Amino acid sequence: MARILITSALPYINGIKHLGNLAGSMLPADVWARFKRAEGHEVLYICATDEHGTPAELAAAAAGQDVRTYCDEQHLIQKQAGEAFGLSYDWFGRSSNAPNHRLTQHFARVLEQNGFIEERVDRMIYSVDDARFLPDRYVEGTCPHCAYEKARGDQCDNCGRLLDPVELKEPYSAVSGSRNLEVRDTRHLYLLQTKLAEPIRAFIDAKSDWQTLARSIAYKHLDEGLIDRGITRDLKWGVPVVGADGGPRPGLEGKVFYVWFDAPIEYIGATEEWADATGGDWKRWWRLDQGAADVRYVQFMGKDNVAFHTVSFPATILGSGEPWKTVDTLKAFNWLNWYGGKFSTSQGRGVFMDQALELLPADYWRWYLTAYGPEGADAAFTWEQFQSATNKDLADVLGNFVNRIVKFAESRFDGVVPDGGEPGELEARLTADIAAGVAEVTDNLEAMEFRKAAAALRAVWVLGNEYLQEAAPWTALKTDRDRAAVGVRTGLNLVSLFARLSAPFIPFAAERIAASMGETDLSWPSEGEDLLNRLPTGRPVAAAEVLFRKIEDAQVAEWTERFGGAET
Ligand SMILES: [Zn+2]
C-alpha cells in the first residue's frame, strides 16, 4: 500500500467553474483518486479555492460585496458544486485561511534569508483618477504580442502569454475606465528566479517519466530564460507583506503577496486545514523529515498552469532549502474549447457546473468529459458529441446490458443469482478477454491515460453485450435451464464487475449498479481474482431504476439555443 498525495489546480474564486475547468484538472484528479483508493492505497486528495488577487476584488466590487463576504459565499458555492459532481476531495480549503497566510510569510522569509528575494524599485502604472496603483488585471489594454484588445495586465486571454501591465498598449483602468495613467516608482519584492534556474532545470531533468505536454512547457520557459518576478502587489486583499516583528514592513506598507506566489502554497495550507479539522498529521504528507519521504505526490492541471507548477512553485520550494515534498508526477491537460472559442468564466461563455447539473446528473458529464476530454490535444465540446457519448456508451452499451440481464434474472430466475450448470468454453473465453480488458483499463489508469482508460472500459462493457448475445440465456432457457443459469450467473457477475470498474468514472451510477447486485464493495479488481464467480448463488438481485436516459434531439436543440452553442 502506497501513500499518495493528489492536488488539482485550485479553482479561482470569481464564480462557479465551467466544464473546461472541470475536465482539465478536478475531474481527472478525482477519477485517479477514486481509482487509487479502490486499489487500497492511502490517498489524500486536496483542493481549495484560490481567493486572492485582483479578479476577486473586482468580482466582489461588481457584486456589491466586501471581498471577504464574496469569497465566503463563492467558496461554499464551489464546494457544493464539486460535491454534487462527486469530486471526492478529502479537503476543499481556502487560500485566504490562516495556514496559508502563515506558510506564505514563512516561505518569503526563508527565501529572503537565502538570498532569493530582494526589494526593488518598480515602475508601476498609477491611475491618477483612481488614486491608486493598478496591479495586474486592474489594467487592461492591447496585447503587445497578438494585438488582442482586451488583454489583462497579467496575461493575455487570447494568446496566453504572461504580461507585465506596463507592456500593454493603449492601457486603461479596469476600475474606472480612465486612461489618465502614469508610470510611477514603488517598492516591491522580487523572487530571483534567475538564481534558481539551474536547480529548477535539474528538477525538471529528473522528471523524464512525465508526459510530453508538461515537460515541453517547463523547458520552453527554462529555455527562454527565467526572469526575476515581482511577487507583491498593491492590494488590500491577500497575504500581507510583514516585517521581522510580524507588523507592516517599512517601505512595503499596504502590499500583499502576488496571488501566484501564495496560491500553490495553499496545497500545503489546505492540508494543514484538513489536519486541523480531522486530527490528521499534515507534516506526514509534506515534510520529508517528518514522514513524507515515501509519499507519491501527483498534481493535475490545465496547460496554462504548468509554468507556475514547474518553475514558480519549485522556485519557492527549492529556494527555501527546507525538506518539503515536491511533485513526483505532473499530469497536464489541454483545453476544452467551446464552439470555436474558449470557455470563459469572466465572459460567461459555455456551460457552468451548476447549470450542467440542472440538465443532467453528474455521471453523464463525468463520462463525456473524461472519455472525450482534452487530453492529448485540445478537444471541442459539442452537444452532439455529448449526446452521442451518453446515448451510445452509457445508455446503449452499459445501461442496456445491466438492465437486460437483471430484468431477465428477475422474471425467470426468481430475482436471485441462479445456481446450476458449469461454465463452458464460452465462459473460458470471456474470462480471458475480461482479464485482458481489466488489465488494459488498469494500466491506462495507472499511466493517467484517461481517454484510453475510458475506451478500454467501454470495450469491457462491450464484451458483456457480446457474451449475452452468444450465451443467449433467453433461448437456452427453452431447452437447457442449467445452460441458461450459467449465462445469467455470469452476466450478473459482469454487472458487479462493471460497477467496480466504472466507479472512478461514474461513481453515482456505479453505486446503484452495485446495489442492484446486493454489493457495496467497489474495490478495484486485483490480479488473478476470479471475477466471474464472485456473487454467491441465491443472492437476491433487483433492477435499478433507469440508469441512463437517452438525450433527445429536442433537448440538444433546446440547450444549443439556451447556451448559444451554434454561433461562430
Ligand atoms: Zn496576446
Short mmCIF file of N, CA, C and O and ligand atoms in Angstrom, two decimals, residues 142-149 151 155-161 163, ligand 1:
data_model
loop_
_atom_site.label_atom_id
_atom_site.label_comp_id
_atom_site.label_asym_id
_atom_site.label_seq_id
_atom_site.Cartn_x
_atom_site.Cartn_y
_atom_site.Cartn_z
N THR A 142 -4.21 46.65 -25.04
CA THR A 142 -3.95 45.83 -26.21
C THR A 142 -2.68 44.99 -26.00
O THR A 142 -1.65 45.52 -25.59
N CYS A 143 -2.79 43.69 -26.30
CA CYS A 143 -1.65 42.78 -26.11
C CYS A 143 -0.52 43.15 -27.06
O CYS A 143 -0.74 43.30 -28.26
N PRO A 144 0.71 43.29 -26.53
CA PRO A 144 1.83 43.64 -27.41
C PRO A 144 2.24 42.50 -28.33
O PRO A 144 2.96 42.73 -29.31
N HIS A 145 1.78 41.30 -28.04
CA HIS A 145 2.19 40.14 -28.85
C HIS A 145 1.19 39.85 -29.97
O HIS A 145 1.57 39.55 -31.08
N CYS A 146 -0.10 39.88 -29.65
CA CYS A 146 -1.10 39.43 -30.63
C CYS A 146 -2.12 40.51 -30.96
O CYS A 146 -3.04 40.27 -31.73
N ALA A 147 -1.99 41.67 -30.34
CA ALA A 147 -2.87 42.81 -30.63
C ALA A 147 -4.32 42.60 -30.17
O ALA A 147 -5.20 43.37 -30.54
N TYR A 148 -4.55 41.58 -29.33
CA TYR A 148 -5.88 41.39 -28.73
C TYR A 148 -6.20 42.62 -27.88
O TYR A 148 -5.38 43.06 -27.06
N GLU A 149 -7.39 43.16 -28.05
CA GLU A 149 -7.66 44.48 -27.46
C GLU A 149 -8.13 44.45 -26.01
O GLU A 149 -8.18 45.48 -25.35
N ALA A 151 -6.65 42.49 -23.56
CA ALA A 151 -5.66 41.78 -22.74
C ALA A 151 -5.65 42.37 -21.34
O ALA A 151 -5.79 43.58 -21.14
N GLN A 155 -1.98 38.77 -18.04
CA GLN A 155 -1.98 37.69 -19.00
C GLN A 155 -2.94 38.01 -20.12
O GLN A 155 -3.98 38.63 -19.90
N CYS A 156 -2.57 37.59 -21.33
CA CYS A 156 -3.47 37.78 -22.47
C CYS A 156 -4.34 36.54 -22.63
O CYS A 156 -3.83 35.44 -22.77
N ASP A 157 -5.65 36.74 -22.59
CA ASP A 157 -6.58 35.62 -22.72
C ASP A 157 -6.57 35.03 -24.12
O ASP A 157 -7.01 33.91 -24.33
N ASN A 158 -6.09 35.81 -25.08
CA ASN A 158 -6.13 35.35 -26.47
C ASN A 158 -4.92 34.48 -26.81
O ASN A 158 -5.07 33.38 -27.31
N CYS A 159 -3.70 34.98 -26.53
CA CYS A 159 -2.51 34.19 -26.90
C CYS A 159 -1.92 33.47 -25.70
O CYS A 159 -1.01 32.65 -25.86
N GLY A 160 -2.42 33.76 -24.50
CA GLY A 160 -1.99 33.03 -23.31
C GLY A 160 -0.69 33.52 -22.71
O GLY A 160 -0.24 33.00 -21.69
N ARG A 161 -0.04 34.51 -23.32
CA ARG A 161 1.25 34.96 -22.80
C ARG A 161 1.08 35.71 -21.49
O ARG A 161 0.10 36.43 -21.28
N LEU A 163 1.96 38.70 -19.07
CA LEU A 163 2.29 40.09 -19.38
C LEU A 163 2.65 40.86 -18.12
O LEU A 163 2.30 40.47 -17.02
ZN ZN B 1 -1.96 38.23 -26.79
#
